[in-house]
Amino acid sequence: MVPEEIVSKMKPYFTTIYGNPSSLHQPGQEAKRAMGEARSVLAKKINASSQEIVFVGSGSESDNLAIKGAAYYLRETEGKNHIITTKIEHHAVENSCKALEKDGFTVTWLNVDKDGLVSPSDLKKAITSKTALVSIIYANNEIGTVQDIPALAKICKEKNVLFHSDAVQAFCKVPMDVKKQNIDLLSFSAHKIHGPKGIGALYVRDGIQLRKQIDGGSHERNRRAGTENVPYIIGFAAAATMFKESDCKKMEKLRDKLIDGVLDSIPNSHLNGSRTERLSNNANFRFDGIEGESLGMLLDADGISTSTGSACSSKSLEPSHVLLAIGLSKEQANGSIRLTLSRYTTEEEINYTIERIKKHVEKLRKISPIWNKIGKKL
Amino acid sequence: MYNKKVMCVFKNPKHMGVIKNADGVGQVGNPMCLTPETIVHINDDSVKISDIDASKKVLSHDGRFNQVKRKMSRKYSGDIVIIKNKLGTTDLTPEHMIFAIRKPERWIYSYTKYKKLLAPAWYHAGDLRKGDLALYPILKEINDKKFIEMSQEKKKWDYRSIKIPNKIKVDADFLRLCGYYISEGHLRDKVTKTYLSFAFHIRENDLADDVERISNKIFGIKVKKRIIPERKTRVVEINNVFVARLIKSLFGKGAENKKIPKWMMLLPPEKQKHLLYGLWKGDGYFNAERPRAEYVTISYQLAQQIKILLLRQKIAPSIYTEKEKMDKKGVIHKKAYRLHIGERDFLERLAKILKINFVPKRAESIKSWFDKNYFYTPVTKIGKIRYSGDVHNLEIENSKSYITESLAVHNCGDVMKVYIKVEKKAGKEILKDVKVETFGCVAAITTSSVLADMAIGKTIDDALKISKKDVTEALGGLPLEKWHCSVLAVDALRSAVNDYRKK
């Protein structure tokens, strides 16, 4: 949720300081100043300079601008038409790359190991002289795996290839430094750090040119047209300021309690994704013999909101591509469920969740033909 | 997503569990759905699904060959849906899912620009209507083999055979020769009389000359040419045992058995154009005046392979089966398969490949079309028949679907097991108890529970009359994408009854 503290910081920009930052008059300039401050707050968070931050409408738009913007520009100027990405990207990255594929680019989809990690040597092998851009998600939204970004970005720097990372989930939860880590483009947004939904940003290293995706006025240093969403930008910066490292430590402790609690008390339960290289607030379990959507619905009735990668719950009847990419079979992917914590989660809630999951998994296993088969094997 | 009633049933589903010593047990899920005769594309063959086992690789809806993990079979008694389109016919159980586009009720889409508005999804075979579009994937796998090698062992007494190069380049010339062989070639395979010959029409000097040129260039072997005026035939012979053996190892011999090796099916489409050129120039027909093109063969395999080759060129043939018949001269013609191309776009593409000057005269409405991955074609006929016997399904590695002669079909993930206890009362068979085990989503669990509830106490015949509509209505409705769960439930009960009847 967006806490009252942040909402109250945003309010004046609706009601009193409502000028358009592109205007020359005082109200406009006031808004512009506030926006500039917000911009530099966000830039500092990742050790970038103010002018390297472009505000956009969402994390997805940020991914689109980075990938398509860089790819088209490089193809036009340097004839590079090869993109490298992974099989566990968010749909925004995946489908941007697919769109480029349709338009004549070649795309290499790197495999991941059973924990969801990309191997730097795989990346090295895949880079060619025609590679324009590499895009690797910082921390995966489903299984929480955090990649070794510094190692991967270093390879790209050595080979003179642009490196982009979708850091929507990782922003503020993992220490980031675009200069030290050699990152050229970074996408992040507000709604995963208790900011409002509907505002995102793209870090573009000085000197990198992108083909504009949204044409119009010359806002954002002519990189993205559209009247700036001042109140949300203020909210974005406020959320980033509020997010402390101590929050992450707290979430990590509770997350570990949840993971240990579930794995210890429920037989034939497994964790999807890496145990150690993991986002501080992500837990993704699979339970043999039951299906994810039904477990999710039972927990929902108990006030616990989860999401699942099960095929039954998707329109295409295909299970989550991320779960399949880490080597799970169809049945295993169908029996998976994801829980995420926030800085407002309490220990009590964790205990309640563990107990409820245990109860529902037992209930579903009693009526499952597959569990009874496995049970007989045991 | 779900209404209150569904959620209520879901929280406390009734009749879940097992019946020990049940009178009948049925299981569905990973639905088993194709009749044994259904042909599935495998490696370089088209094979009956009943003959497939786990060692084979099957063409999937992503256009690649994937390993068969398991084949599952069960007894089925009920409706079979027969779906016919340009490419052929497929028979399947109504709940099996097809990748298709449902045409909206009032819609005329003869103009290309509207076609992109329709999005494909998985539908039940039983829900498709004539005019809906089925998607057929184009084989996308490419493996460019640049050379083939052969060992040339001379038999002990062979003093005269000239050796040909060990490594033959798979280029345009070689592929054209292959095409000519498949269409018009003949192999003689006897000791001291092993050679390859091509029988063209007497007027086809250009093809004969081409074979001569290719033989010289690739093998370094001179050909023998002769004419048989009374049969209007021009024959070209390559009298070399190694050439003959090479061709035999690639294509087999005998018109019924000729087929294209798998690696040739995976060559880049650019190269395959030359193979098509040879095939069509040899035995195909192209009429630019009454625009159409045809290729007839008695080999079912070859017909299916040429179909795939054409699809890779974004040309879609209609495929007709000609029954065995006797012509006016008393000659018996075996059962044959005719590939027919009539649509303007496809003829244009084929003309280009055949280097024929074709100027289309009139505009045609577009009924089928291609995009990068699929061929979209309307369902021309849907029929239903009653069937009782085996049905089969395949579980494929890495892909949830596979293609039959004419459609891409899908595996769904839910599993249901039904147990029944039957009591005989006054000559009638009554379902005393029904219990269900379900692995699946909310819809699956609720539909199985409701079905069990509705079936208990009814006679077997009445219970079998319960339709998926009845089950869905009893729940107050289900979201569209969950309807297949209700079909699974009905089918599971039927399967249990069949089991009971067998005992």
mmCIF file of C-alpha atoms in Angstrom, chain A residues 13 21 30-40 55 220 228-230 233-234:
data_model
loop_
_atom_site.group_PDB
_atom_site.id
_atom_site.type_symbol
_atom_site.label_atom_id
_atom_site.label_comp_id
_atom_site.label_asym_id
_atom_site.label_seq_id
_atom_site.Cartn_x
_atom_site.Cartn_y
_atom_site.Cartn_z
ATOM 1 C CA TYR A 13 0.910 18.933 -6.257
ATOM 2 C CA PRO A 21 6.638 22.156 -15.442
ATOM 3 C CA GLU A 30 7.748 25.932 -8.954
ATOM 4 C CA ALA A 31 6.541 22.547 -10.090
ATOM 5 C CA LYS A 32 9.631 22.202 -12.211
ATOM 6 C CA ARG A 33 11.897 22.813 -9.236
ATOM 7 C CA ALA A 34 10.096 20.206 -7.142
ATOM 8 C CA MET A 35 10.369 17.736 -9.977
ATOM 9 C CA GLY A 36 14.066 18.449 -10.282
ATOM 10 C CA GLU A 37 14.578 17.701 -6.608
ATOM 11 C CA ALA A 38 12.673 14.451 -6.881
ATOM 12 C CA ARG A 39 14.768 13.518 -9.884
ATOM 13 C CA SER A 40 18.022 14.056 -8.054
ATOM 14 C CA PHE A 55 10.497 9.664 -16.115
ATOM 15 C CA GLU A 220 12.669 14.671 -20.563
ATOM 16 C CA GLU A 228 5.106 15.164 -16.508
ATOM 17 C CA ASN A 229 3.088 13.474 -13.785
ATOM 18 C CA VAL A 230 4.373 15.802 -11.063
ATOM 19 C CA ILE A 233 7.031 11.861 -9.391
ATOM 20 C CA ILE A 234 7.068 13.454 -5.953
#
